[in-house]
Amino acid sequence: MEHEFDVEAYASQYRGHGLIWRLLFIARQAPHLRVEALQHALRAVRATTNTSLYEMVRAELESALGPHAGHEGGVSDEVAELMDGDAWVVEENRKADQRHAMLEGELQNFLSHRIRESIRMGHTDLAEFHYDRGDLEEARKAYLRARDYCTNAKQTIDTCLSIATISLEQMSMNHAHSYCTKCRTLLHSRERGSSLVLAKVSAISALAHLHAGNFESAATSFLAISPKIGDHFNHILCQKDVALYASMCALATFSRAKLKAQVLENEEFVPHFELAPQIHTIVQDFCNSRYARCLDSFHALVPELVLDLHLSAHVEMLVDNIRRRAVLQYCSSYKNVLVSRMEKAFNVDASVMEKDALAMIKSGELDARFDAYRKCICARTSDSSREAYRSALEAARVFESTAALTCHHAALVAHDLVVRTGEQQEARNRAKAKAKEKHRHFHEGRRVVAKRLVSDARTPDGGGGPSDGAPSGDGGKAEAEAEAGAEVEDSAQEETP
């Protein structure tokens, strides 16, 4: 059964090239909506100056209508008139050539006068012209040249944001993320940054993460988008998309506590749910363990989600991750869970539930065992006393190994068997020489002091002692003992390593 999808209501949420590419994506994904989507795309492209995109849409619509295009093919007078647009194409191309020549002339004039602000504006006007004409690569090059002539942070931020937007439309996600990072750095360096600009930067960064399959980072970036974005960025995404993308990525990666705190109780993000109450209900069901309702609502949304330009490639993986996270959350509350009870809780056939549980156990995602006889999932229980003994033995082994290595190192140092570099050995030699010189001076000083004591002993305080040439017996004995003691200490010090 074909899913009912209101193309007109969907198209009313977007504008510009983003609307056209979304409608073309729907036309290529859903054959039963192809004609209607292409008709809306033809109306949208006639409001632009992109003649090449018009010819492509018209060719696809003619192919969808078959050989009987026109009133016989079931199209209205309005659509038939829009399809007959050869004169419009010629006129728009003529106007575009004239405007391009004028912009190039103005830019050359600005370059000759070397006025930075005028040169920047000239490159920016050329970039906007190429963007309207659908030449994204030339538009990106023009913005890159304009960036070299920016004179303040605001101009640089606006230019980087335009480059990031074009890179996103080109599906060049690495460039988009790179320029988003530059914008965010400049915004944080300013005292007061624009919340609208920051919301646009977060939106581009989030879509880049989504296309790369990094769902957790995408959820964080989507949750940072301010409700002030409104319809100001609907050539890329609308406010309803923010609620949908953020909720799906968060459900697939966040824990229940984090989901509740950052999504449901986030006062800055909750206003996004006003345009998507169904998504808000799904998140509430997941947090309140109403898994059957949550998953049924998701499965009902899948036919619509696969028609989304940015989400289509990841729908299956996201829904699978959400279901796995729901199973983990359900099993974490029990030691033993019967598959029959899970069948009722998730509204899924028992064989499918058993297959999913076994796959999660084999991958290590679910730390449990499966009892095939009782059809029961049994959580693995750890023996706390055994774990305590094991950790104590491991700590003792590490201590013993460390102590043995320390003793071994001390023995090597004591026997001077330590391998040193050339600089370390030279420093050690200099230290030893300095210490030896210090000891030599110390003992020479002691010898001088000893001699002075002997001299004082020879000459009594009252004067008139023995002459210097004939030392007394006591004085000669004291001098000999002092010199012998100094020599013994010197020899002992020299022998000491």
PDB file of N, CA and C in Angstrom, residues 193-250:
ATOM      1  N   GLY A 193      27.906  37.441  19.937  1.00  0.00           N
ATOM      2  CA  GLY A 193      27.687  36.816  18.649  1.00  0.00           C
ATOM      3  C   GLY A 193      26.201  36.715  18.340  1.00  0.00           C
ATOM      4  N   SER A 194      25.888  36.642  17.070  1.00  0.00           N
ATOM      5  CA  SER A 194      24.495  36.527  16.651  1.00  0.00           C
ATOM      6  C   SER A 194      24.007  35.105  16.878  1.00  0.00           C
ATOM      7  N   SER A 195      22.899  34.959  17.601  1.00  0.00           N
ATOM      8  CA  SER A 195      22.352  33.622  17.863  1.00  0.00           C
ATOM      9  C   SER A 195      21.819  32.991  16.583  1.00  0.00           C
ATOM     10  N   LEU A 196      21.337  33.828  15.648  1.00  0.00           N
ATOM     11  CA  LEU A 196      20.832  33.296  14.379  1.00  0.00           C
ATOM     12  C   LEU A 196      21.974  32.722  13.543  1.00  0.00           C
ATOM     13  N   VAL A 197      23.092  33.451  13.481  1.00  0.00           N
ATOM     14  CA  VAL A 197      24.254  32.951  12.736  1.00  0.00           C
ATOM     15  C   VAL A 197      24.780  31.668  13.373  1.00  0.00           C
ATOM     16  N   LEU A 198      24.830  31.638  14.700  1.00  0.00           N
ATOM     17  CA  LEU A 198      25.299  30.443  15.393  1.00  0.00           C
ATOM     18  C   LEU A 198      24.360  29.263  15.144  1.00  0.00           C
ATOM     19  N   ALA A 199      23.049  29.528  15.057  1.00  0.00           N
ATOM     20  CA  ALA A 199      22.084  28.466  14.758  1.00  0.00           C
ATOM     21  C   ALA A 199      22.310  27.914  13.349  1.00  0.00           C
ATOM     22  N   LYS A 200      22.588  28.798  12.392  1.00  0.00           N
ATOM     23  CA  LYS A 200      22.860  28.337  11.020  1.00  0.00           C
ATOM     24  C   LYS A 200      24.133  27.505  10.957  1.00  0.00           C
ATOM     25  N   VAL A 201      25.158  27.965  11.672  1.00  0.00           N
ATOM     26  CA  VAL A 201      26.420  27.215  11.703  1.00  0.00           C
ATOM     27  C   VAL A 201      26.207  25.836  12.323  1.00  0.00           C
ATOM     28  N   SER A 202      25.439  25.775  13.413  1.00  0.00           N
ATOM     29  CA  SER A 202      25.155  24.486  14.058  1.00  0.00           C
ATOM     30  C   SER A 202      24.362  23.567  13.127  1.00  0.00           C
ATOM     31  N   ALA A 203      23.451  24.142  12.345  1.00  0.00           N
ATOM     32  CA  ALA A 203      22.651  23.334  11.418  1.00  0.00           C
ATOM     33  C   ALA A 203      23.525  22.704  10.339  1.00  0.00           C
ATOM     34  N   ILE A 204      24.427  23.497   9.756  1.00  0.00           N
ATOM     35  CA  ILE A 204      25.315  22.955   8.713  1.00  0.00           C
ATOM     36  C   ILE A 204      26.248  21.897   9.295  1.00  0.00           C
ATOM     37  N   SER A 205      26.810  22.189  10.466  1.00  0.00           N
ATOM     38  CA  SER A 205      27.703  21.220  11.122  1.00  0.00           C
ATOM     39  C   SER A 205      26.968  19.934  11.451  1.00  0.00           C
ATOM     40  N   ALA A 206      25.727  20.045  11.921  1.00  0.00           N
ATOM     41  CA  ALA A 206      24.942  18.858  12.261  1.00  0.00           C
ATOM     42  C   ALA A 206      24.656  18.009  11.031  1.00  0.00           C
ATOM     43  N   LEU A 207      24.306  18.651   9.912  1.00  0.00           N
ATOM     44  CA  LEU A 207      24.043  17.896   8.685  1.00  0.00           C
ATOM     45  C   LEU A 207      25.315  17.226   8.169  1.00  0.00           C
ATOM     46  N   ALA A 208      26.458  17.897   8.327  1.00  0.00           N
ATOM     47  CA  ALA A 208      27.722  17.271   7.922  1.00  0.00           C
ATOM     48  C   ALA A 208      28.002  16.027   8.757  1.00  0.00           C
ATOM     49  N   HIS A 209      27.772  16.103  10.067  1.00  0.00           N
ATOM     50  CA  HIS A 209      27.952  14.929  10.933  1.00  0.00           C
ATOM     51  C   HIS A 209      26.952  13.824  10.573  1.00  0.00           C
ATOM     52  N   LEU A 210      25.725  14.209  10.246  1.00  0.00           N
ATOM     53  CA  LEU A 210      24.697  13.225   9.893  1.00  0.00           C
ATOM     54  C   LEU A 210      25.086  12.463   8.635  1.00  0.00           C
ATOM     55  N   HIS A 211      25.554  13.176   7.618  1.00  0.00           N
ATOM     56  CA  HIS A 211      25.948  12.505   6.370  1.00  0.00           C
ATOM     57  C   HIS A 211      27.167  11.610   6.586  1.00  0.00           C
ATOM     58  N   ALA A 212      28.011  11.965   7.553  1.00  0.00           N
ATOM     59  CA  ALA A 212      29.190  11.140   7.850  1.00  0.00           C
ATOM     60  C   ALA A 212      28.850   9.942   8.731  1.00  0.00           C
ATOM     61  N   GLY A 213      27.600   9.851   9.212  1.00  0.00           N
ATOM     62  CA  GLY A 213      27.193   8.736  10.067  1.00  0.00           C
ATOM     63  C   GLY A 213      27.594   8.899  11.513  1.00  0.00           C
ATOM     64  N   ASN A 214      28.035  10.102  11.901  1.00  0.00           N
ATOM     65  CA  ASN A 214      28.418  10.381  13.294  1.00  0.00           C
ATOM     66  C   ASN A 214      27.180  10.927  14.006  1.00  0.00           C
ATOM     67  N   PHE A 215      26.295  10.019  14.445  1.00  0.00           N
ATOM     68  CA  PHE A 215      24.975  10.416  14.919  1.00  0.00           C
ATOM     69  C   PHE A 215      25.017  11.141  16.267  1.00  0.00           C
ATOM     70  N   GLU A 216      25.938  10.776  17.134  1.00  0.00           N
ATOM     71  CA  GLU A 216      25.995  11.433  18.443  1.00  0.00           C
ATOM     72  C   GLU A 216      26.411  12.889  18.312  1.00  0.00           C
ATOM     73  N   SER A 217      27.439  13.156  17.499  1.00  0.00           N
ATOM     74  CA  SER A 217      27.853  14.541  17.275  1.00  0.00           C
ATOM     75  C   SER A 217      26.766  15.315  16.535  1.00  0.00           C
ATOM     76  N   ALA A 218      26.076  14.635  15.618  1.00  0.00           N
ATOM     77  CA  ALA A 218      24.974  15.292  14.911  1.00  0.00           C
ATOM     78  C   ALA A 218      23.864  15.686  15.876  1.00  0.00           C
ATOM     79  N   ALA A 219      23.528  14.790  16.805  1.00  0.00           N
ATOM     80  CA  ALA A 219      22.482  15.098  17.786  1.00  0.00           C
ATOM     81  C   ALA A 219      22.879  16.295  18.647  1.00  0.00           C
ATOM     82  N   THR A 220      24.135  16.330  19.085  1.00  0.00           N
ATOM     83  CA  THR A 220      24.606  17.450  19.903  1.00  0.00           C
ATOM     84  C   THR A 220      24.517  18.768  19.142  1.00  0.00           C
ATOM     85  N   SER A 221      24.885  18.746  17.860  1.00  0.00           N
ATOM     86  CA  SER A 221      24.823  19.976  17.055  1.00  0.00           C
ATOM     87  C   SER A 221      23.385  20.393  16.777  1.00  0.00           C
ATOM     88  N   PHE A 222      22.509  19.428  16.499  1.00  0.00           N
ATOM     89  CA  PHE A 222      21.103  19.767  16.255  1.00  0.00           C
ATOM     90  C   PHE A 222      20.460  20.369  17.509  1.00  0.00           C
ATOM     91  N   LEU A 223      20.817  19.837  18.668  1.00  0.00           N
ATOM     92  CA  LEU A 223      20.247  20.344  19.916  1.00  0.00           C
ATOM     93  C   LEU A 223      20.733  21.752  20.237  1.00  0.00           C
ATOM     94  N   ALA A 224      21.830  22.179  19.610  1.00  0.00           N
ATOM     95  CA  ALA A 224      22.353  23.528  19.851  1.00  0.00           C
ATOM     96  C   ALA A 224      21.700  24.578  18.959  1.00  0.00           C
ATOM     97  N   ILE A 225      20.804  24.155  18.062  1.00  0.00           N
ATOM     98  CA  ILE A 225      20.155  25.104  17.147  1.00  0.00           C
ATOM     99  C   ILE A 225      19.059  25.854  17.891  1.00  0.00           C
ATOM    100  N   SER A 226      19.137  27.167  17.868  1.00  0.00           N
ATOM    101  CA  SER A 226      18.159  28.011  18.565  1.00  0.00           C
ATOM    102  C   SER A 226      16.834  28.047  17.800  1.00  0.00           C
ATOM    103  N   PRO A 227      15.706  28.125  18.518  1.00  0.00           N
ATOM    104  CA  PRO A 227      14.409  28.263  17.828  1.00  0.00           C
ATOM    105  C   PRO A 227      14.305  29.526  16.991  1.00  0.00           C
ATOM    106  N   LYS A 228      15.230  30.478  17.202  1.00  0.00           N
ATOM    107  CA  LYS A 228      15.211  31.709  16.417  1.00  0.00           C
ATOM    108  C   LYS A 228      15.496  31.467  14.944  1.00  0.00           C
ATOM    109  N   ILE A 229      15.957  30.273  14.612  1.00  0.00           N
ATOM    110  CA  ILE A 229      16.259  29.983  13.213  1.00  0.00           C
ATOM    111  C   ILE A 229      15.006  30.049  12.360  1.00  0.00           C
ATOM    112  N   GLY A 230      13.861  29.637  12.923  1.00  0.00           N
ATOM    113  CA  GLY A 230      12.572  29.770  12.247  1.00  0.00           C
ATOM    114  C   GLY A 230      12.619  29.360  10.789  1.00  0.00           C
ATOM    115  N   ASP A 231      12.181  30.293   9.906  1.00  0.00           N
ATOM    116  CA  ASP A 231      12.206  30.061   8.461  1.00  0.00           C
ATOM    117  C   ASP A 231      13.378  30.762   7.784  1.00  0.00           C
ATOM    118  N   HIS A 232      14.345  31.224   8.574  1.00  0.00           N
ATOM    119  CA  HIS A 232      15.467  31.972   8.008  1.00  0.00           C
ATOM    120  C   HIS A 232      16.457  31.079   7.260  1.00  0.00           C
ATOM    121  N   PHE A 233      16.351  29.776   7.431  1.00  0.00           N
ATOM    122  CA  PHE A 233      17.314  28.861   6.811  1.00  0.00           C
ATOM    123  C   PHE A 233      16.594  27.729   6.080  1.00  0.00           C
ATOM    124  N   ASN A 234      15.355  27.993   5.629  1.00  0.00           N
ATOM    125  CA  ASN A 234      14.557  26.905   5.062  1.00  0.00           C
ATOM    126  C   ASN A 234      14.936  26.561   3.624  1.00  0.00           C
ATOM    127  N   HIS A 235      15.964  27.180   3.078  1.00  0.00           N
ATOM    128  CA  HIS A 235      16.495  26.658   1.813  1.00  0.00           C
ATOM    129  C   HIS A 235      17.423  25.474   2.084  1.00  0.00           C
ATOM    130  N   ILE A 236      17.724  25.230   3.362  1.00  0.00           N
ATOM    131  CA  ILE A 236      18.506  24.054   3.765  1.00  0.00           C
ATOM    132  C   ILE A 236      17.648  23.094   4.586  1.00  0.00           C
ATOM    133  N   LEU A 237      17.030  23.571   5.658  1.00  0.00           N
ATOM    134  CA  LEU A 237      16.145  22.752   6.489  1.00  0.00           C
ATOM    135  C   LEU A 237      15.177  23.662   7.227  1.00  0.00           C
ATOM    136  N   CYS A 238      14.038  23.096   7.610  1.00  0.00           N
ATOM    137  CA  CYS A 238      13.031  23.863   8.330  1.00  0.00           C
ATOM    138  C   CYS A 238      13.075  23.478   9.815  1.00  0.00           C
ATOM    139  N   GLN A 239      12.253  24.167  10.607  1.00  0.00           N
ATOM    140  CA  GLN A 239      12.282  23.947  12.055  1.00  0.00           C
ATOM    141  C   GLN A 239      11.780  22.547  12.409  1.00  0.00           C
ATOM    142  N   LYS A 240      10.844  22.023  11.640  1.00  0.00           N
ATOM    143  CA  LYS A 240      10.362  20.656  11.882  1.00  0.00           C
ATOM    144  C   LYS A 240      11.471  19.635  11.654  1.00  0.00           C
ATOM    145  N   ASP A 241      12.320  19.880  10.662  1.00  0.00           N
ATOM    146  CA  ASP A 241      13.452  18.983  10.402  1.00  0.00           C
ATOM    147  C   ASP A 241      14.412  18.952  11.585  1.00  0.00           C
ATOM    148  N   VAL A 242      14.610  20.101  12.220  1.00  0.00           N
ATOM    149  CA  VAL A 242      15.514  20.158  13.374  1.00  0.00           C
ATOM    150  C   VAL A 242      15.025  19.217  14.468  1.00  0.00           C
ATOM    151  N   ALA A 243      13.721  19.269  14.772  1.00  0.00           N
ATOM    152  CA  ALA A 243      13.163  18.388  15.801  1.00  0.00           C
ATOM    153  C   ALA A 243      13.290  16.921  15.402  1.00  0.00           C
ATOM    154  N   LEU A 244      13.017  16.609  14.129  1.00  0.00           N
ATOM    155  CA  LEU A 244      13.072  15.221  13.664  1.00  0.00           C
ATOM    156  C   LEU A 244      14.494  14.682  13.678  1.00  0.00           C
ATOM    157  N   TYR A 245      15.432  15.414  13.075  1.00  0.00           N
ATOM    158  CA  TYR A 245      16.812  14.938  12.987  1.00  0.00           C
ATOM    159  C   TYR A 245      17.436  14.797  14.378  1.00  0.00           C
ATOM    160  N   ALA A 246      17.220  15.808  15.219  1.00  0.00           N
ATOM    161  CA  ALA A 246      17.803  15.775  16.562  1.00  0.00           C
ATOM    162  C   ALA A 246      17.256  14.604  17.366  1.00  0.00           C
ATOM    163  N   SER A 247      15.952  14.371  17.297  1.00  0.00           N
ATOM    164  CA  SER A 247      15.326  13.303  18.089  1.00  0.00           C
ATOM    165  C   SER A 247      15.804  11.928  17.640  1.00  0.00           C
ATOM    166  N   MET A 248      15.874  11.707  16.339  1.00  0.00           N
ATOM    167  CA  MET A 248      16.300  10.388  15.850  1.00  0.00           C
ATOM    168  C   MET A 248      17.754  10.103  16.202  1.00  0.00           C
ATOM    169  N   CYS A 249      18.619  11.088  16.013  1.00  0.00           N
ATOM    170  CA  CYS A 249      20.037  10.881  16.339  1.00  0.00           C
ATOM    171  C   CYS A 249      20.236  10.706  17.846  1.00  0.00           C
ATOM    172  N   ALA A 250      19.473  11.449  18.641  1.00  0.00           N
ATOM    173  CA  ALA A 250      19.592  11.325  20.093  1.00  0.00           C
ATOM    174  C   ALA A 250      19.062   9.982  20.576  1.00  0.00           C
TER     175      ALA A 250
END
